[in-house]
Tab-separated table of C-alpha atoms in Angstrom:
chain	number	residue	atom	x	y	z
A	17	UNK	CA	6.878	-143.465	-43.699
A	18	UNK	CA	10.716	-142.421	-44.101
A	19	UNK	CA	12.218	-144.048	-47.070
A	20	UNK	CA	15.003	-146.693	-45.902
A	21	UNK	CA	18.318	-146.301	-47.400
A	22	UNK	CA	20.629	-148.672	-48.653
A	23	UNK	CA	23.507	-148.242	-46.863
A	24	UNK	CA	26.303	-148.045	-49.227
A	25	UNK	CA	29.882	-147.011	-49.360
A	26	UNK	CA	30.190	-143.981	-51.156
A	27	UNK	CA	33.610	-142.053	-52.897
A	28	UNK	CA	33.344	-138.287	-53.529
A	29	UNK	CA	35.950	-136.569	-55.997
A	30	UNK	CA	35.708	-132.890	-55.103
A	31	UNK	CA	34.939	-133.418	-51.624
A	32	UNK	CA	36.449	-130.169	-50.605
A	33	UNK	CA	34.898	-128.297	-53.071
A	34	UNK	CA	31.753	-125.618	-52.758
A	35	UNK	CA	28.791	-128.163	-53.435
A	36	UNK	CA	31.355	-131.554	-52.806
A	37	UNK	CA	31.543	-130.908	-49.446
A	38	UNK	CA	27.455	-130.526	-48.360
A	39	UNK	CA	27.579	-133.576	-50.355
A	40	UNK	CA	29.932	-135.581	-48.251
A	41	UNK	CA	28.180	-134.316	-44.810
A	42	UNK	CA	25.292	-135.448	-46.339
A	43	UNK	CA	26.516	-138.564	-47.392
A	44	UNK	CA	27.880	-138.906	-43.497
A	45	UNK	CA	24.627	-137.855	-41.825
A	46	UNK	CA	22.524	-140.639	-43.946
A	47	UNK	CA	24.675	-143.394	-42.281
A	48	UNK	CA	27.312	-144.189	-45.407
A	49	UNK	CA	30.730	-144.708	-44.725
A	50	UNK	CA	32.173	-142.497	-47.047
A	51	UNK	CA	35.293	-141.474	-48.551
A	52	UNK	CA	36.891	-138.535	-49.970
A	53	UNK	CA	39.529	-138.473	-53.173
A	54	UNK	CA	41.224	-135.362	-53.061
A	55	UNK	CA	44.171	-133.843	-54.314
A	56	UNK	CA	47.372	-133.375	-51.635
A	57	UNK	CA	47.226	-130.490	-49.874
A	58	UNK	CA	50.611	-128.513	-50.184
A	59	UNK	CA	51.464	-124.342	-49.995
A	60	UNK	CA	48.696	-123.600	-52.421
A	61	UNK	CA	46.199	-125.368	-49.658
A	62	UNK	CA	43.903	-122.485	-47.739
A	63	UNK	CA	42.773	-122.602	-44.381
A	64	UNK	CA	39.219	-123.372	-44.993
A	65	UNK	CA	40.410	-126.046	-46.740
A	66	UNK	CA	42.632	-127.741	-44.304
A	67	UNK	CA	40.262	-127.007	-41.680
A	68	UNK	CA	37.210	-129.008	-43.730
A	69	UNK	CA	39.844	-132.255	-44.093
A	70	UNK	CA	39.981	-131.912	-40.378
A	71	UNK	CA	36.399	-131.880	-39.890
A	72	UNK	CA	35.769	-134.970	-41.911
A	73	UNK	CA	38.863	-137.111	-40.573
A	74	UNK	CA	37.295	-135.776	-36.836
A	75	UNK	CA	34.020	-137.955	-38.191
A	76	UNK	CA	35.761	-140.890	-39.795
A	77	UNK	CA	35.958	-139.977	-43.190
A	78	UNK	CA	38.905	-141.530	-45.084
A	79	UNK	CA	40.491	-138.840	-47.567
A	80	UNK	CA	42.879	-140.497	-50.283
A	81	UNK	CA	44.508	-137.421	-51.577
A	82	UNK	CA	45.481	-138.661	-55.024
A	83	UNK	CA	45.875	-136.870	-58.543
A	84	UNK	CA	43.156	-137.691	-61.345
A	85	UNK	CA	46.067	-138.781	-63.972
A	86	UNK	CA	46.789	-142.006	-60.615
A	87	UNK	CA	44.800	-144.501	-62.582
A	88	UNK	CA	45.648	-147.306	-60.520
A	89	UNK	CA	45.149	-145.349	-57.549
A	90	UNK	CA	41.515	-144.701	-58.616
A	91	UNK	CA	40.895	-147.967	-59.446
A	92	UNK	CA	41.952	-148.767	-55.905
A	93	UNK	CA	39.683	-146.858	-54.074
A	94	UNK	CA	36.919	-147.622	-56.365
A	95	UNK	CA	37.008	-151.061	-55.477
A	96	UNK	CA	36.256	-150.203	-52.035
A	97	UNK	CA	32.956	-148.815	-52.554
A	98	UNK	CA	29.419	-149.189	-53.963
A	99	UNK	CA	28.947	-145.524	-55.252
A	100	UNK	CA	31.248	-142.775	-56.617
A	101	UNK	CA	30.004	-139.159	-57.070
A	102	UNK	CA	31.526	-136.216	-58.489
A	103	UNK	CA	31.855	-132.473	-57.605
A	104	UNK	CA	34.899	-131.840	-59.313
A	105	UNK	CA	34.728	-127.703	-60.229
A	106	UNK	CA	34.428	-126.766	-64.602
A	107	UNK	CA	37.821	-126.909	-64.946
A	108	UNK	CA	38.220	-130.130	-64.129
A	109	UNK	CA	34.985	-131.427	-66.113
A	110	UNK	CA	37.129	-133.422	-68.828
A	111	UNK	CA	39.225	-134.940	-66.371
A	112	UNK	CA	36.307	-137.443	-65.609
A	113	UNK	CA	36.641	-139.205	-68.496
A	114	UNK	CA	39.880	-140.362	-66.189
A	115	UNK	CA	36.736	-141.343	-63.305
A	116	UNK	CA	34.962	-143.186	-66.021
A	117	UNK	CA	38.125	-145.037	-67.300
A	118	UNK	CA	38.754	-146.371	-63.666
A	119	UNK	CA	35.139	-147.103	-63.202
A	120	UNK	CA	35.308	-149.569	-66.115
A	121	UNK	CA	38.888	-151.027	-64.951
A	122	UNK	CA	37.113	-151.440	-61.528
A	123	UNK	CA	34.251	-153.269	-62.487
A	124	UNK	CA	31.868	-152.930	-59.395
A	125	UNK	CA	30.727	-149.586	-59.154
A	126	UNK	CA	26.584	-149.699	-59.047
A	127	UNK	CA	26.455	-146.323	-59.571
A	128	UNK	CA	28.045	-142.824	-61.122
A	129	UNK	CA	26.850	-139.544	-60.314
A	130	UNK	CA	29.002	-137.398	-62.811
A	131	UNK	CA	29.374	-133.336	-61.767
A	132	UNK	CA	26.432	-131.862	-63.049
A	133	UNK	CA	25.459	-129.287	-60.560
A	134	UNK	CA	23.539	-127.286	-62.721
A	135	UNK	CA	20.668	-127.135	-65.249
A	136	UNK	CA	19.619	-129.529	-67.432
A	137	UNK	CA	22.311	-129.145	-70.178
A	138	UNK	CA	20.839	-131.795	-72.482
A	139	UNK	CA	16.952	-129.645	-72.748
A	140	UNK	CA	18.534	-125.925	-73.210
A	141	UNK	CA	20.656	-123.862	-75.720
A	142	UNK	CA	21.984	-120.865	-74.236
A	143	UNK	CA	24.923	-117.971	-75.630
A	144	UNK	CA	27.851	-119.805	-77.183
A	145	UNK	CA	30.237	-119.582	-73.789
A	146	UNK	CA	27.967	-121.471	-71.885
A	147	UNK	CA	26.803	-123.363	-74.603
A	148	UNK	CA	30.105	-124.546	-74.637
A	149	UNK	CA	30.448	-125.029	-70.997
A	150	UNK	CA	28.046	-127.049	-71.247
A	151	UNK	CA	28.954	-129.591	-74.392
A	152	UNK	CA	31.759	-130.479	-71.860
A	153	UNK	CA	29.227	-132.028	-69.350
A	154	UNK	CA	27.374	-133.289	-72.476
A	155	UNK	CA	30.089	-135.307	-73.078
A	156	UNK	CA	30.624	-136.428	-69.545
A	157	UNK	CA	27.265	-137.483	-69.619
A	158	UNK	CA	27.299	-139.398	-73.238
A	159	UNK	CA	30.610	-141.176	-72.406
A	160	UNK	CA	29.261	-142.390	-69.365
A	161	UNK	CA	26.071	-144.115	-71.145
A	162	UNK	CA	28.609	-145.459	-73.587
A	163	UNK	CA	30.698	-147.080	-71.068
A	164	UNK	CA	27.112	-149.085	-69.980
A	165	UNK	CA	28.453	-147.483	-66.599
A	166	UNK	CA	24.884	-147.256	-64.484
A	167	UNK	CA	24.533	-143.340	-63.866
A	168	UNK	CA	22.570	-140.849	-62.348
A	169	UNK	CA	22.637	-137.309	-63.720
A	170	UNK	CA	21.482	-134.972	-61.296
A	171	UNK	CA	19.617	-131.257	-63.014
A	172	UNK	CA	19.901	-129.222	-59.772
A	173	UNK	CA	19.692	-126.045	-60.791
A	174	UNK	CA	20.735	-122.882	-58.983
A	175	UNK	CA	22.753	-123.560	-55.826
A	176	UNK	CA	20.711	-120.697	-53.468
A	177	UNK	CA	23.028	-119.201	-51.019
A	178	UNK	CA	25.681	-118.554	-54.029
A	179	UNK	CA	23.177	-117.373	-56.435
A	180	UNK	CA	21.233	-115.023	-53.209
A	181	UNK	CA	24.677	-113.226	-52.622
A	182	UNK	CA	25.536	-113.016	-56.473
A	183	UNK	CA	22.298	-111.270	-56.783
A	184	UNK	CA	21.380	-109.129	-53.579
A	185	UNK	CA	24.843	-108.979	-51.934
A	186	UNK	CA	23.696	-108.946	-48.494
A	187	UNK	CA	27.251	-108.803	-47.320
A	188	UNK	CA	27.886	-105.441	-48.308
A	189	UNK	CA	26.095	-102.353	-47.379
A	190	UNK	CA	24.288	-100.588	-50.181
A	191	UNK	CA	21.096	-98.901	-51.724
A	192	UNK	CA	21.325	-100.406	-55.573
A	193	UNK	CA	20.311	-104.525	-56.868
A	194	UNK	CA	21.122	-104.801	-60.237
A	195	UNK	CA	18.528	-106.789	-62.165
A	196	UNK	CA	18.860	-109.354	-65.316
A	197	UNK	CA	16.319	-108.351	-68.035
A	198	UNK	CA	13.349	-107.461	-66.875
A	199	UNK	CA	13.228	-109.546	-63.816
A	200	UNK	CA	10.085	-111.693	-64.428
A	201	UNK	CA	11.552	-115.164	-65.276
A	202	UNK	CA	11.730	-117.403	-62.634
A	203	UNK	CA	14.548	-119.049	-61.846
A	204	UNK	CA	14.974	-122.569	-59.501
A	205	UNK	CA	16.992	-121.643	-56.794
A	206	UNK	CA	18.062	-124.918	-54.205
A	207	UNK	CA	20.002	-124.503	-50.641
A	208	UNK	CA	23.323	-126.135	-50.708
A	209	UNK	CA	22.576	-128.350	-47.889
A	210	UNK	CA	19.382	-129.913	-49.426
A	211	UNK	CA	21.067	-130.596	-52.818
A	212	UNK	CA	23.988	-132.641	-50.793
A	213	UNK	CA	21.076	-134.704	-49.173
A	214	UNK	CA	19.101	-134.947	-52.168
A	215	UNK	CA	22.002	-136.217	-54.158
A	216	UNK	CA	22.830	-138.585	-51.942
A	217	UNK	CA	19.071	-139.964	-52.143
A	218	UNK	CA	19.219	-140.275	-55.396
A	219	UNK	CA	22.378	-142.124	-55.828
A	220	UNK	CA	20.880	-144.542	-54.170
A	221	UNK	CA	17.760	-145.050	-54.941
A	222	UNK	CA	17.214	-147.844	-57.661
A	223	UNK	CA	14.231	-145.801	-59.364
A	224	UNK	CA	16.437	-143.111	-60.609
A	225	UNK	CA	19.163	-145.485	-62.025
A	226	UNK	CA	19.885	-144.913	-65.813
A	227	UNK	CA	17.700	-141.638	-65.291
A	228	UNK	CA	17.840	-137.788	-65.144
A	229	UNK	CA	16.456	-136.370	-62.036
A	230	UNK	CA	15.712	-132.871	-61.427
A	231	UNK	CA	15.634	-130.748	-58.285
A	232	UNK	CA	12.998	-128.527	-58.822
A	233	UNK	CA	10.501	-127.980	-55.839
A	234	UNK	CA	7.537	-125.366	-56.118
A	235	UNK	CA	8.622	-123.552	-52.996
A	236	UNK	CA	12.033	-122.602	-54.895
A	237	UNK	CA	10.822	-121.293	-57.982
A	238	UNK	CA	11.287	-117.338	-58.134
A	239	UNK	CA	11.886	-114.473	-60.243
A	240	UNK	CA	14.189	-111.544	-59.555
A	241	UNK	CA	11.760	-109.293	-58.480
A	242	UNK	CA	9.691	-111.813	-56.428
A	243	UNK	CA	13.514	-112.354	-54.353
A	244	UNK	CA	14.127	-108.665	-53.943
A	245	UNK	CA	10.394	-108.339	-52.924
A	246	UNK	CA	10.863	-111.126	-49.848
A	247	UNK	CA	14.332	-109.296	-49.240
A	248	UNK	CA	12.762	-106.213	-48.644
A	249	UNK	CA	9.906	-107.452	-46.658
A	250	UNK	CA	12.652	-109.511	-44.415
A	251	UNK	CA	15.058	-106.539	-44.084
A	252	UNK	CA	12.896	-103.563	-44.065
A	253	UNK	CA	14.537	-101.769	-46.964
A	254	UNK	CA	13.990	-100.765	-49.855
A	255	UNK	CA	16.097	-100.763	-52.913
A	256	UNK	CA	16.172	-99.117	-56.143
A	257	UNK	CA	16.428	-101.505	-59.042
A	258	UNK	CA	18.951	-100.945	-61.465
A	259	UNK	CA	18.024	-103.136	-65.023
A	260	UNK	CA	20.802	-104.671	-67.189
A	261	UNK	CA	18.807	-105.417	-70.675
A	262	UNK	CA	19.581	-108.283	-72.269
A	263	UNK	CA	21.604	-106.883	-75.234
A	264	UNK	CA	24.000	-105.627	-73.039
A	265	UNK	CA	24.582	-109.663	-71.748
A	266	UNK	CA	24.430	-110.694	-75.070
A	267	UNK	CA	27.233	-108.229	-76.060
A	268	UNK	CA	29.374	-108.588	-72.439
A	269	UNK	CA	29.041	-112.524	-73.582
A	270	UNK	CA	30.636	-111.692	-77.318
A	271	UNK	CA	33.167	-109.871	-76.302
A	272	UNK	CA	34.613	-110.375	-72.851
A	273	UNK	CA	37.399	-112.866	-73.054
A	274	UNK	CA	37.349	-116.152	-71.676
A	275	UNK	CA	36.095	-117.432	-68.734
A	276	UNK	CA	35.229	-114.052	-67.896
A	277	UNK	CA	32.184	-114.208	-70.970
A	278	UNK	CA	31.088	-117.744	-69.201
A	279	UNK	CA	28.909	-115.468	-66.224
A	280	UNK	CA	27.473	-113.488	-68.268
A	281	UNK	CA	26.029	-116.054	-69.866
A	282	UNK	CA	24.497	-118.048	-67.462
A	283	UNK	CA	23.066	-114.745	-66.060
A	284	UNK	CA	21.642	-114.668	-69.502
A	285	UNK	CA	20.396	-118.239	-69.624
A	286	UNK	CA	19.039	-118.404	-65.901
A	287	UNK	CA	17.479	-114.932	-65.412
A	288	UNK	CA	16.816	-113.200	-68.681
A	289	UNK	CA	15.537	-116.684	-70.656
A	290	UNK	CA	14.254	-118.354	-68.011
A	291	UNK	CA	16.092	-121.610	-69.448
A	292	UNK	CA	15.558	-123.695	-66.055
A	293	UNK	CA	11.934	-123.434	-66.378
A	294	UNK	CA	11.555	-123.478	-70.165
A	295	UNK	CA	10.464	-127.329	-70.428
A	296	UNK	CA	7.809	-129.221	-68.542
A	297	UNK	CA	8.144	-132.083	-65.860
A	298	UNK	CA	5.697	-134.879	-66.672
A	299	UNK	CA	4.625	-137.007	-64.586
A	300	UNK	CA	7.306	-140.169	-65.988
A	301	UNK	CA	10.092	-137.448	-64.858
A	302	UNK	CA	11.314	-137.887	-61.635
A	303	UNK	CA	11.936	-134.654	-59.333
A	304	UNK	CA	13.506	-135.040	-55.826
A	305	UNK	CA	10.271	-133.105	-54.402
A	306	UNK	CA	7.936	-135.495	-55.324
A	307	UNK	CA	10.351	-138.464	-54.849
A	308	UNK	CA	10.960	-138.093	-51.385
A	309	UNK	CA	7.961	-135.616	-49.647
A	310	UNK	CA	9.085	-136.562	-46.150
A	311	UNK	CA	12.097	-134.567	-46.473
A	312	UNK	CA	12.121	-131.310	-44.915
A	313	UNK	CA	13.581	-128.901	-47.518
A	314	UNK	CA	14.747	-125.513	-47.116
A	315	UNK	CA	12.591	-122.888	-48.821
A	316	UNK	CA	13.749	-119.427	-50.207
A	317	UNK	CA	12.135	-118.115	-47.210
A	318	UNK	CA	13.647	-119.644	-45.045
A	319	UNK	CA	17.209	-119.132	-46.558
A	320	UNK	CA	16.474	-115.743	-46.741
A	321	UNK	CA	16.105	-115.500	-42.694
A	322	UNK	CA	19.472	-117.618	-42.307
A	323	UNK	CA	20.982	-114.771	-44.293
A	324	UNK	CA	19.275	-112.214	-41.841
A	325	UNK	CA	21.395	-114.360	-38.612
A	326	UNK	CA	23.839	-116.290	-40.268
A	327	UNK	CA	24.324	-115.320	-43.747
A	328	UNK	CA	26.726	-117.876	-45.941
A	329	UNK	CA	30.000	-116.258	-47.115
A	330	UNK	CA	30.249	-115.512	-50.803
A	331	UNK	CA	31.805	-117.868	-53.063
A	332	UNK	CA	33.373	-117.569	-56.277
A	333	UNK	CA	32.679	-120.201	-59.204
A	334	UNK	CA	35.649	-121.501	-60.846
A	335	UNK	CA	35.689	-121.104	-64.883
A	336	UNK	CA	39.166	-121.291	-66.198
């Protein structure tokens, strides 16, 4: 029997963002009325991204385009709804200590999902740059529990269709895939689309209140070789595998200069370590798999065949 969800009123900062906006239609298809705080479009605003604030005000979603430093504009829309979640991009990690400020001048939020759309920062150590990417969503996460706010922090993982054209490129015609290590860790690799809906879920769900959840499903757990492998099978090519050892991350990561040593990094961490699969889940952990089995997820498979018909453009992660 489906699960039946509260139906709550939900605020997304980032909505327009890579992950923020499978969020919000996720957070529209599950029946919430949602809204959107964004930042005012002017000159610097693309295409894509006037043509998404279109889509959601064509589907009744309110956008309040707003700067983070409007506290009393925050606090304003946050007393409209039940549940706030972020997306906002690294750069703009910090600035949720602003979210958190008008949470607590609000008063009535039931629940915080803070922009952690990633591994589990609190159970790894990785090279310094990401190590200290990650201390900044540490202290996201340890502000939050100090303002008593009730939270959710979400361990998703890789987000699949950025990570599949980061790795295989299947954009771009060619003969070589370059390969992290020695291509034997597995990774945890989630579509886009099923994170939006399983963060959504979660945020709403009273059992994962005050807890960490993580998105790990067995269908999405893969190593480097094991994707190339299913790429090959799907495409019927074959590709020679070129192997970056690990010393040469570790040395990219000392000395490119910032952001640019932050990639390297989490190539490091994800694919070489195998950091996202370096700690158990017991059974008193909660995982979105096991929480909510009548939800149809998308498997690497079957990503794999939308990128044969309908591949996802490339995206670029924002560090700096």
């Amino acid at each position: 029997m489906a699960r039946e969800v509260e139906v709550s009123k939900i605020l997304i900062f980032g909505g327009t963002g890579y992950i923020g906006k499978h969020i919000v239609r996720a957070s529209v298809s599950l029946g919430h009325p949602t809204c959107i705080y964004a930042c005012p479009t002017g000159p610097q605003t693309g295409p894509s991204n006037l043509n998404l604030r279109r889509e959601f005000r064509s589907v009744g979603i309110n956008i309040i385009e707003g700067e983070l430093k409007e506290h009393e504009k925050i606090v304003a829309a946050l007393k409209q709804v039940d549940i706030v979640i972020s997306a906002l991009a690294y750069p703009q990690v910090l600035d949720q200590l602003k979210i958190i400020d008008a949470i607590i001048a609000a008063g009535n939020i039931k629940r915080f999902v803070p922009s952690d759309f990633g591994c589990e920062e609190d159970k790894i150590t990785p090279l310094p740059p990401f190590e200290e990417f990650l201390e900044k969503k540490r202290k996201i996460r340890r502000a939050t529990e100090a303002a008593g706010i009730p939270f959710t922090f979400v361990a998703t993982n890789c987000l699949a269709a950025y990570f599949i054209n980061v790795l295989l490129h299947p954009h771009s015609p060619h003969k070589e895939i370059v390969v992290y290590g020695d291509g034997e860790a597995n990774a945890v690799l989630n579509y886009e689309e099923d994170v939006g809906k399983y963060t959504i879920k979660v945020a709403n769900d009273p059992r994962a209140c005050n807890r960490v959840v993580s998105y790990r499903p067995k269908p999405n757990i893969i190593s480097q070789h094991q994707l190339i492998s299913l790429w090959e099978e799907k495409t019927g090519r074959s590709f020679k595998r070129v192997y970056v050892p690990e010393e040469d991350l570790v040395k990219l990561s000392q000395t490119l200069p910032p952001p640019e040593n932050i990639p390297v990094s989490i190539l490091h961490s994800v694919f070489v370590k195998g950091d996202l699969m370096s700690y158990e889940i017991d059974d008193d952990d909660l995982e979105v798999s096991t929480m909510y089995p009548e939800m149809q997820l998308t498997t690497i498979d079957q990503l794999l065949d939308i990128f044969l018909t309908d591949p996802p453009e490339p995206a670029r992660a924002a560090f700096g």
